[in-house]
Tab-separated table of C-alpha atoms and ligand atoms in Angstrom:
chain	number	residue	atom	x	y	z
A	1	VAL	CA	-59.457	-47.494	-68.993
A	2	LYS	CA	-58.568	-45.169	-71.878
A	3	ASN	CA	-61.850	-43.324	-71.334
A	4	ILE	CA	-61.240	-42.991	-67.637
A	5	LEU	CA	-57.723	-41.639	-68.148
A	6	ALA	CA	-59.026	-39.167	-70.719
A	7	THR	CA	-61.654	-38.010	-68.237
A	8	VAL	CA	-59.086	-37.586	-65.475
A	9	SER	CA	-56.778	-35.575	-67.779
A	10	SER	CA	-59.622	-33.343	-68.866
A	11	LEU	CA	-60.700	-32.943	-65.236
A	12	VAL	CA	-57.188	-31.783	-64.258
A	13	THR	CA	-56.922	-29.397	-67.204
A	14	ARG	CA	-60.283	-27.820	-66.490
A	15	MET	CA	-59.682	-27.589	-62.757
A	16	LEU	CA	-56.318	-25.885	-63.318
A	17	ALA	CA	-58.004	-23.340	-65.590
A	18	GLY	CA	-59.554	-21.902	-62.423
A	19	HIS	CA	-56.027	-21.329	-60.919
A	20	PRO	CA	-56.783	-22.971	-57.570
A	21	SER	CA	-54.232	-23.061	-54.766
A	22	ASN	CA	-52.363	-26.379	-54.447
A	23	GLU	CA	-54.351	-27.179	-51.343
A	24	ASP	CA	-57.750	-26.438	-52.919
A	25	PHE	CA	-56.793	-28.342	-56.023
A	26	ALA	CA	-55.695	-31.403	-54.070
A	27	ARG	CA	-58.794	-31.497	-51.891
A	28	ALA	CA	-61.264	-31.071	-54.755
A	29	PHE	CA	-59.358	-33.440	-57.049
A	30	VAL	CA	-59.299	-36.264	-54.507
A	31	ALA	CA	-63.011	-35.782	-53.783
A	32	ARG	CA	-63.822	-35.923	-57.514
A	33	LEU	CA	-61.685	-39.039	-58.023
A	34	ARG	CA	-63.433	-40.698	-55.081
A	35	ALA	CA	-66.831	-39.909	-56.578
A	36	MET	CA	-65.729	-41.395	-59.904
A	37	ALA	CA	-64.294	-44.474	-58.192
A	38	ALA	CA	-67.488	-45.100	-56.217
A	39	VAL	CA	-69.493	-45.117	-59.423
A	40	HIS	CA	-67.130	-47.464	-61.232
A	41	GLU	CA	-67.262	-49.795	-58.282
A	42	LEU	CA	-71.055	-49.906	-58.555
A	43	LEU	CA	-70.920	-50.586	-62.270
A	44	SER	CA	-68.250	-53.248	-62.036
A	45	ASP	CA	-69.658	-55.374	-59.239
A	46	GLY	CA	-70.789	-57.842	-61.899
A	47	LYS	CA	-74.386	-57.891	-60.735
A	48	SER	CA	-75.949	-55.020	-62.554
A	49	ARG	CA	-75.405	-52.859	-65.628
A	50	THR	CA	-77.642	-50.151	-64.264
A	51	VAL	CA	-77.814	-48.021	-61.135
A	52	THR	CA	-80.909	-46.244	-59.863
A	53	LEU	CA	-80.991	-42.480	-59.598
A	54	ARG	CA	-81.884	-42.839	-55.925
A	55	THR	CA	-78.677	-44.811	-55.267
A	56	LEU	CA	-76.567	-42.166	-57.018
A	57	ALA	CA	-78.276	-39.415	-55.032
A	58	GLU	CA	-77.729	-41.273	-51.760
A	59	ILE	CA	-74.022	-41.754	-52.522
A	60	ALA	CA	-73.530	-38.081	-53.465
A	61	LEU	CA	-75.438	-36.739	-50.463
A	62	GLU	CA	-74.543	-39.273	-47.811
A	63	PRO	CA	-71.832	-37.077	-46.199
A	64	TYR	CA	-74.301	-34.238	-45.656
A	65	VAL	CA	-77.447	-35.990	-44.450
A	66	ASN	CA	-78.678	-34.995	-41.029
A	67	ARG	CA	-81.375	-37.581	-40.300
A	68	PRO	CA	-82.721	-36.122	-37.035
A	69	ARG	CA	-83.230	-32.820	-38.842
A	70	SER	CA	-84.525	-34.343	-42.119
A	71	ASN	CA	-82.512	-31.837	-44.114
A	72	LEU	CA	-82.855	-33.947	-47.228
A	73	VAL	CA	-85.977	-34.998	-49.090
A	74	LEU	CA	-85.480	-37.493	-51.910
A	75	GLY	CA	-88.476	-38.460	-53.984
A	76	GLY	CA	-89.230	-40.068	-57.286
A	77	PRO	CA	-89.911	-43.343	-59.032
A	78	ASP	CA	-87.312	-46.065	-59.485
A	79	VAL	CA	-85.310	-45.121	-62.566
A	80	ALA	CA	-82.529	-47.407	-63.750
A	81	LEU	CA	-79.716	-45.461	-65.399
A	82	ASP	CA	-77.390	-47.260	-67.771
A	83	ALA	CA	-73.617	-47.369	-67.640
A	84	LYS	CA	-73.271	-44.604	-70.202
A	85	THR	CA	-75.473	-42.222	-68.201
A	86	VAL	CA	-74.376	-43.019	-64.655
A	87	PRO	CA	-70.932	-41.306	-64.639
A	88	THR	CA	-72.256	-37.956	-65.867
A	89	VAL	CA	-75.286	-37.913	-63.562
A	90	SER	CA	-73.253	-38.945	-60.555
A	91	MET	CA	-70.560	-36.322	-61.185
A	92	ALA	CA	-73.239	-33.664	-61.627
A	93	LEU	CA	-74.827	-34.701	-58.320
A	94	HIS	CA	-71.399	-34.662	-56.678
A	95	GLU	CA	-70.800	-31.066	-57.870
A	96	LEU	CA	-74.254	-29.883	-56.755
A	97	ALA	CA	-73.895	-31.618	-53.393
A	98	THR	CA	-70.444	-30.162	-52.657
A	99	ASN	CA	-71.709	-26.707	-53.648
A	100	ALA	CA	-74.746	-27.054	-51.396
A	101	ALA	CA	-72.422	-28.092	-48.568
A	102	LYS	CA	-69.908	-25.288	-49.223
A	103	TYR	CA	-72.263	-22.385	-49.936
A	104	GLY	CA	-75.873	-23.469	-49.922
A	105	ALA	CA	-78.609	-25.130	-47.927
A	106	LEU	CA	-76.419	-27.973	-46.676
A	107	SER	CA	-73.942	-25.498	-45.174
A	108	SER	CA	-76.343	-24.172	-42.568
A	109	ARG	CA	-78.288	-25.588	-39.655
A	110	GLU	CA	-81.696	-24.716	-41.035
A	111	GLY	CA	-81.092	-25.486	-44.697
A	112	ARG	CA	-82.910	-28.236	-46.553
A	113	LEU	CA	-82.585	-29.820	-49.936
A	114	GLU	CA	-85.445	-31.255	-51.946
A	115	LEU	CA	-84.274	-33.557	-54.694
A	116	THR	CA	-87.153	-34.992	-56.683
A	117	TRP	CA	-87.511	-36.523	-60.102
A	118	LYS	CA	-90.116	-37.762	-62.547
A	119	VAL	CA	-90.210	-39.614	-65.825
A	120	GLU	CA	-92.234	-38.009	-68.591
A	121	GLU	CA	-93.438	-39.656	-71.779
A	122	ASN	CA	-93.074	-37.337	-74.683
A	123	ALA	CA	-93.834	-38.252	-78.293
A	124	GLY	CA	-92.951	-41.882	-77.684
A	125	SER	CA	-89.697	-41.214	-75.818
A	126	ARG	CA	-89.081	-41.109	-72.089
A	127	HIS	CA	-87.418	-38.158	-70.398
A	128	LEU	CA	-86.090	-37.946	-66.884
A	129	SER	CA	-86.474	-34.618	-65.158
A	130	ILE	CA	-84.525	-34.007	-61.937
A	131	SER	CA	-85.370	-31.091	-59.698
A	132	TRP	CA	-82.840	-29.752	-57.156
A	133	ARG	CA	-84.293	-27.152	-54.775
A	134	GLU	CA	-82.452	-25.649	-51.822
A	135	HIS	CA	-84.381	-23.918	-49.057
A	136	ASP	CA	-83.605	-21.981	-45.889
A	137	GLY	CA	-79.858	-21.792	-46.483
A	138	PRO	CA	-77.746	-18.626	-46.601
A	139	ARG	CA	-79.400	-15.900	-48.657
A	140	ILE	CA	-77.956	-15.462	-52.167
A	141	ASP	CA	-77.669	-11.787	-53.011
A	142	ALA	CA	-75.741	-11.723	-56.270
A	143	LEU	CA	-75.136	-13.921	-59.251
A	144	PRO	CA	-71.870	-15.711	-58.451
A	145	ALA	CA	-68.945	-16.290	-60.806
A	146	GLU	CA	-68.856	-19.668	-62.477
A	147	GLY	CA	-66.305	-22.264	-61.340
A	148	PHE	CA	-65.666	-25.853	-62.333
A	149	GLY	CA	-68.776	-27.345	-60.718
A	150	THR	CA	-71.536	-25.293	-62.316
A	151	SER	CA	-69.682	-25.250	-65.620
A	152	PHE	CA	-69.378	-29.057	-65.534
A	153	VAL	CA	-73.107	-29.475	-64.937
A	154	LYS	CA	-74.091	-26.967	-67.636
A	155	ARG	CA	-71.844	-28.526	-70.261
A	156	SER	CA	-71.830	-32.242	-69.535
A	157	ILE	CA	-75.613	-32.762	-69.438
A	158	PRO	CA	-76.180	-31.371	-72.954
A	159	TYR	CA	-72.935	-32.822	-74.323
A	160	GLU	CA	-73.006	-36.319	-72.831
A	161	LEU	CA	-76.727	-36.889	-72.360
A	162	ASN	CA	-78.328	-34.653	-74.950
A	163	GLY	CA	-80.207	-32.989	-72.128
A	164	THR	CA	-80.927	-29.568	-70.715
A	165	VAL	CA	-79.967	-27.723	-67.533
A	166	ASP	CA	-81.821	-24.808	-66.095
A	167	MET	CA	-80.135	-23.334	-63.011
A	168	SER	CA	-80.887	-20.230	-61.045
A	169	PHE	CA	-79.488	-18.553	-57.965
A	170	GLU	CA	-82.660	-17.400	-56.243
A	171	PRO	CA	-82.292	-15.325	-53.052
A	172	GLU	CA	-83.944	-18.180	-51.094
A	173	GLY	CA	-81.669	-20.832	-52.519
A	174	TYR	CA	-80.021	-22.420	-55.481
A	175	ARG	CA	-82.193	-24.455	-57.812
A	176	ALA	CA	-81.580	-26.537	-60.884
A	177	THR	CA	-83.642	-28.656	-63.211
A	178	ILE	CA	-81.779	-31.266	-65.201
A	179	ALA	CA	-83.613	-33.188	-67.916
A	180	PHE	CA	-82.497	-35.713	-70.489
A	181	PRO	CA	-83.930	-38.487	-72.633
A	182	LEU	CA	-83.680	-41.998	-71.209
A	183	GLN	CA	-82.063	-44.472	-73.569
A	184	GLN	CA	-84.179	-47.082	-75.315
A	185	GLU	CA	-83.608	-50.755	-74.477
A	186	SER	CA	-81.770	-51.428	-77.744
A	187	GLU	CA	-79.365	-48.547	-77.183
A	188	LYS	CA	-78.892	-49.629	-73.593
A	189	SER	CA	-77.560	-53.066	-74.429
A	190	ALA	CA	-75.256	-51.615	-77.100
A	191	SER	CA	-73.640	-49.029	-74.842
A	192	ALA	CA	-70.295	-49.735	-73.258
A	193	PRO	CA	-69.611	-48.822	-69.644
A	194	GLY	CA	-67.080	-46.104	-69.043
A	195	MET	CA	-66.507	-42.648	-67.698
A	196	ALA	CA	-67.325	-40.522	-70.699
A	197	ALA	CA	-64.840	-37.713	-71.364
A	198	THR	CA	-66.210	-34.252	-70.748
B	1	LIG	N1	-75.864	-24.310	-53.811
B	1	LIG	C1	-75.347	-23.067	-53.836
B	1	LIG	N2	-75.804	-22.107	-53.008
B	1	LIG	C2	-75.274	-20.864	-53.022
B	1	LIG	N3	-74.281	-20.480	-53.844
B	1	LIG	C3	-73.781	-21.392	-54.691
B	1	LIG	C4	-74.282	-22.726	-54.734
B	1	LIG	N4	-73.598	-23.417	-55.674
B	1	LIG	C5	-72.717	-22.555	-56.194
B	1	LIG	N5	-72.814	-21.342	-55.602
B	1	LIG	C6	-72.011	-20.158	-55.953
B	1	LIG	O1	-71.617	-20.306	-57.303
B	1	LIG	C7	-70.205	-20.240	-57.419
B	1	LIG	C8	-69.759	-21.153	-58.524
B	1	LIG	O2	-69.902	-22.520	-58.160
B	1	LIG	P1	-68.969	-23.572	-58.876
B	1	LIG	O3	-69.315	-24.923	-58.402
B	1	LIG	O4	-69.070	-23.330	-60.334
B	1	LIG	O5	-67.505	-23.166	-58.433
B	1	LIG	P2	-66.818	-23.344	-57.006
B	1	LIG	O6	-67.611	-24.279	-56.155
B	1	LIG	O7	-66.549	-21.985	-56.477
B	1	LIG	O8	-65.449	-24.027	-57.348
B	1	LIG	P3	-65.244	-25.528	-57.900
B	1	LIG	O9	-66.572	-26.106	-58.234
B	1	LIG	O10	-64.400	-25.289	-59.090
B	1	LIG	O11	-64.587	-26.290	-56.818
B	1	LIG	C9	-69.684	-20.621	-56.049
B	1	LIG	O12	-68.410	-20.049	-55.818
B	1	LIG	C10	-70.741	-20.028	-55.125
B	1	LIG	O13	-70.508	-18.656	-54.926
B	2	LIG	MG1	-68.267	-26.116	-56.919
């Protein structure tokens, strides 16, 4: 609970740094709290200490899926993420999904998102690499100013997960590659669930 409260305080502080209007603040804050709550619900249902990446992606993107139009392609192996990893990955997906819906491929009729992932073995350790590719959305003509969402993704993946983020605003659509080492079994059982502070 202490961790969660610390995360919420830091969320508020960082959101206010962008000087949003009361209305924008309230809307984005409630959406972020809902995303956090959904994840904690998954982790506290007593059945499982892990959540698959596919489940997190489906939760983050569910509001924007247009099945008849197949605007969303999800693809990758089953990867179980532990309780220490889940909050950061799910918040990152929430930020990317809301951005895609506000400005990117999920804001237009023709736009599509390809979200794929793979696990790579590298010198005895396993790394997860997540690829986010937007296509056929509004054209991006200039490098935009950074707000909370992109800053959260860029900072939290290295800080919380010891990973890397490579994002680019290509004219044909936003893209990001997020990679981080997967925890070993021994570390997994030792880690406590919680929303890590950012
Ligand atoms: N998927 C995307 N497609 C096109 N432009 C994008 C996309 N994601 C972000 N942007 C641009 O990058 C800017 C920064 O995004 P960021 O998430 O950091 O801030 P924001 O969405 O404006 O505000 P906040 O995330 O704080 O609610 C956006 O204002 C937008 O111009
Ligand atoms: Mg945003």
